[in-house]
PDB file of C-alpha atoms in Angstrom:
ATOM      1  CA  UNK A   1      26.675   1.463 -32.347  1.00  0.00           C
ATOM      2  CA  UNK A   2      25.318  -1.990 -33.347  1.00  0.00           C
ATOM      3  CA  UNK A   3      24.517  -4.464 -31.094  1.00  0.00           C
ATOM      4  CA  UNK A   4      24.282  -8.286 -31.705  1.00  0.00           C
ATOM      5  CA  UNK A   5      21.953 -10.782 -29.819  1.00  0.00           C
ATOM      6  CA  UNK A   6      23.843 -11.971 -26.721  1.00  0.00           C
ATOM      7  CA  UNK A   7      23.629 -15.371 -24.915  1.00  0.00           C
ATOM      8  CA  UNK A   8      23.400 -15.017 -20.918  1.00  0.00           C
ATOM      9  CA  UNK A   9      22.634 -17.081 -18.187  1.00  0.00           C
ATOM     10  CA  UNK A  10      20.544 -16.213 -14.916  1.00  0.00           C
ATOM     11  CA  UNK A  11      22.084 -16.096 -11.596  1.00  0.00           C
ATOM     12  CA  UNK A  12      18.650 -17.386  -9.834  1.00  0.00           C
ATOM     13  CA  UNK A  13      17.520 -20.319 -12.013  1.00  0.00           C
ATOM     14  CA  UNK A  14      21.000 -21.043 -14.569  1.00  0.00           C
ATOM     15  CA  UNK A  15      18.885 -20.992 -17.686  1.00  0.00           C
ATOM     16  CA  UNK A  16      20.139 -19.204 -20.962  1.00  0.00           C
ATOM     17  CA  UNK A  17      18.398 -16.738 -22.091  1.00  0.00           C
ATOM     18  CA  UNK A  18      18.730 -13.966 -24.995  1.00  0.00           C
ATOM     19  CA  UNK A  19      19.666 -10.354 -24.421  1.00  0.00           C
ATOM     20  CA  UNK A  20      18.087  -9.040 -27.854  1.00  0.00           C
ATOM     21  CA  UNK A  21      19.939  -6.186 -29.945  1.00  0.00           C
ATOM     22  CA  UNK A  22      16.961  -4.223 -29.379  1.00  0.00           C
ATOM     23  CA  UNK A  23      16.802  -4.329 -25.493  1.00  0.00           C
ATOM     24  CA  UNK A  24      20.770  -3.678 -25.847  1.00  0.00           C
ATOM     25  CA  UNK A  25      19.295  -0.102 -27.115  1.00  0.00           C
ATOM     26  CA  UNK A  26      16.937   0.098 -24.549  1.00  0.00           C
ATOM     27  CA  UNK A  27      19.362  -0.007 -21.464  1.00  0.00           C
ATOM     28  CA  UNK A  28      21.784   2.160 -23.546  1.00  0.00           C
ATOM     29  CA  UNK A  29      19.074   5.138 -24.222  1.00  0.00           C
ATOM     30  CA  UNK A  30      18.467   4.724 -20.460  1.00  0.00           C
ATOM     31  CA  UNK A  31      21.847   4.615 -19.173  1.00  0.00           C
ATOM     32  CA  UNK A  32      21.889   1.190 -18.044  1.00  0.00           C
ATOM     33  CA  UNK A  33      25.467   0.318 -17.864  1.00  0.00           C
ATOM     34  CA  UNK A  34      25.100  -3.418 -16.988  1.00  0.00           C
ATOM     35  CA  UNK A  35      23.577  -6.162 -18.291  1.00  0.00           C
ATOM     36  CA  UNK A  36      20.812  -8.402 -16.917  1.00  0.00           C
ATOM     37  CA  UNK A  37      21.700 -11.040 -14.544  1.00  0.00           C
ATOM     38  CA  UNK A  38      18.314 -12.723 -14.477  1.00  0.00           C
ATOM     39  CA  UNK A  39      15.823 -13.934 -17.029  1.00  0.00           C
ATOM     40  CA  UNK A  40      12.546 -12.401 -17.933  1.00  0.00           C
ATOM     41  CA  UNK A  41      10.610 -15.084 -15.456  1.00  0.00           C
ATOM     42  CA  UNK A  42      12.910 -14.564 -12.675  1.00  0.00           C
ATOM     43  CA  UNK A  43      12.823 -10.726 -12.757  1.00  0.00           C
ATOM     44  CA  UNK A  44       9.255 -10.953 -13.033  1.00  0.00           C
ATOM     45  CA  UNK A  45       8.957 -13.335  -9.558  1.00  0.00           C
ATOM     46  CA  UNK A  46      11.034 -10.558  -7.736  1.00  0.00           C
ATOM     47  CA  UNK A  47       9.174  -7.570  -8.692  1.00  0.00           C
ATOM     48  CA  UNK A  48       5.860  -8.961  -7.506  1.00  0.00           C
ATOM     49  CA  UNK A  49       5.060  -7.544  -4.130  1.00  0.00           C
ATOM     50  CA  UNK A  50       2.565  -9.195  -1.905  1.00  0.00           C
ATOM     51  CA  UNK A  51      -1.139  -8.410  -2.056  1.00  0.00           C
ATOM     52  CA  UNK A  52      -1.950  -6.201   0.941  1.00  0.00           C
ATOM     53  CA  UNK A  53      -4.716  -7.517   3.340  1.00  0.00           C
ATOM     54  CA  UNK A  54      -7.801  -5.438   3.672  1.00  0.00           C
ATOM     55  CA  UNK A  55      -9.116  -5.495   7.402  1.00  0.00           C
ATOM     56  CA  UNK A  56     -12.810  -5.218   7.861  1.00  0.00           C
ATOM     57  CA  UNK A  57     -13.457  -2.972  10.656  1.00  0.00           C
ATOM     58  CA  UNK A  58     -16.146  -0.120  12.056  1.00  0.00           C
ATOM     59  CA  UNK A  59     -15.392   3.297  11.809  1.00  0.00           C
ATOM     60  CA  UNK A  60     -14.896   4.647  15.704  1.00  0.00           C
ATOM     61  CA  UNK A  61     -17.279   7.521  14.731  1.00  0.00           C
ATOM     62  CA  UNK A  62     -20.279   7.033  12.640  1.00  0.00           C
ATOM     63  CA  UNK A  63     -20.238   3.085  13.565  1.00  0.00           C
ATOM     64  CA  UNK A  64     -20.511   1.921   9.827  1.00  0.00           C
ATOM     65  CA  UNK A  65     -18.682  -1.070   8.796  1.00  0.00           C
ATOM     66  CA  UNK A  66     -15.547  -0.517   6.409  1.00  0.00           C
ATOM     67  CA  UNK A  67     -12.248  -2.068   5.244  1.00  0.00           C
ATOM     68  CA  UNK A  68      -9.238  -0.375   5.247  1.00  0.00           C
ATOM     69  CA  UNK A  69      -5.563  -1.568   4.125  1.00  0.00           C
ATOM     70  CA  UNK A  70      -4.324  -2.320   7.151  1.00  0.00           C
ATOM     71  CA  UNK A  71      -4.285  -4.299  10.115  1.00  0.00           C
ATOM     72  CA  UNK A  72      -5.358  -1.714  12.812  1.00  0.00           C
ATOM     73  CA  UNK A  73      -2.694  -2.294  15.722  1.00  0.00           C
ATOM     74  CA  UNK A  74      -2.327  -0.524  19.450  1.00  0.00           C
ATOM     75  CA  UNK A  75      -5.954  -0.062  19.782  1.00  0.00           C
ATOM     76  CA  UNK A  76      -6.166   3.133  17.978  1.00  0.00           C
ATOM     77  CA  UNK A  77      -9.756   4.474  16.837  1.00  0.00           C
ATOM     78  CA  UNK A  78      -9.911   3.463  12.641  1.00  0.00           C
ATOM     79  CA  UNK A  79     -12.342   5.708  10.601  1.00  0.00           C
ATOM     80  CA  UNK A  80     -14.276   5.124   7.620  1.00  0.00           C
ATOM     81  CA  UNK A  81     -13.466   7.311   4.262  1.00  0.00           C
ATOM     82  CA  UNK A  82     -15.843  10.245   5.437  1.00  0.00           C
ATOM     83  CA  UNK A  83     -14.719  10.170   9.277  1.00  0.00           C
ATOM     84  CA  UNK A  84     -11.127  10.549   8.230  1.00  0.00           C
ATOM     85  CA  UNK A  85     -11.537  13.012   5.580  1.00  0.00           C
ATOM     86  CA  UNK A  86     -12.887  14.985   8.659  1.00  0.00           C
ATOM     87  CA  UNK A  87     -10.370  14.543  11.157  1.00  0.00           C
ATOM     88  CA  UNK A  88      -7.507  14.922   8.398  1.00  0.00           C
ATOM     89  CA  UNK A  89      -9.204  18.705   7.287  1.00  0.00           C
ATOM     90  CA  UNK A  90      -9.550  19.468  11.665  1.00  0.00           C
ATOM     91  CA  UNK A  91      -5.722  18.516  12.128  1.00  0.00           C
ATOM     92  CA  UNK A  92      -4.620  21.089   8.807  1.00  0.00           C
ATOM     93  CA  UNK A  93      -6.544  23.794   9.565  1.00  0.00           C
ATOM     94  CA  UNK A  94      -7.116  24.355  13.044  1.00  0.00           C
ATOM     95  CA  UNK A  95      -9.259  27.000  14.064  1.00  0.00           C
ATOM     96  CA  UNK A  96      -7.834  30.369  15.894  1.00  0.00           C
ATOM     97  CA  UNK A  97     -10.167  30.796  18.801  1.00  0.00           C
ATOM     98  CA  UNK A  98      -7.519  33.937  20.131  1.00  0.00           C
ATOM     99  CA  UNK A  99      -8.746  37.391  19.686  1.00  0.00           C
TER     100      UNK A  99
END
């Protein structure tokens, strides 16, 4: 099937914008059945998520200082790297003390 160049305009921000033969092929091969409703710029804008905030903290263990991704919340204990590690391998394998 050929496709031509195709003239659209965005929902978000009304400007024109092209909807080239080639990425006609593109969303066909994929399966795409509909075409665009924004611009490049607007779908760009929407896909960017927000940076997460790293949280300087001290590990409840070892005492070192850390960050982690989060915002530590409910005054839980928050480990460092190591300190987790070790607590993560004590919850999945737990020891059989029964004989």
């Amino acid at each position: 099937m050929n496709f031509i160049d195709r003239d659209l305009k965005c929902v978000n921000c009304g400007v024109e914008f092209v909807f080239t033969a080639g990425e006609q092929e593109f969303f066909r091969a994929r399966g795409f059945t509909n075409t665009p409703k924004s611009c490049r710029e607007c779908r760009s804008k929407k896909n960017h998520r927000p940076m997460r905030a790293d949280s300087k903290v001290t590990c409840a263990d070892c005492g070192s200082a850390t960050t982690v991704p989060f915002t530590p919340r409910q005054h839980r204990p928050v480990y460092c790297r190591a300190c987790f590690s070790e607590h993560r391998s004590e919850v999945e394998s737990p020891v059989c003390t029964t004989i």
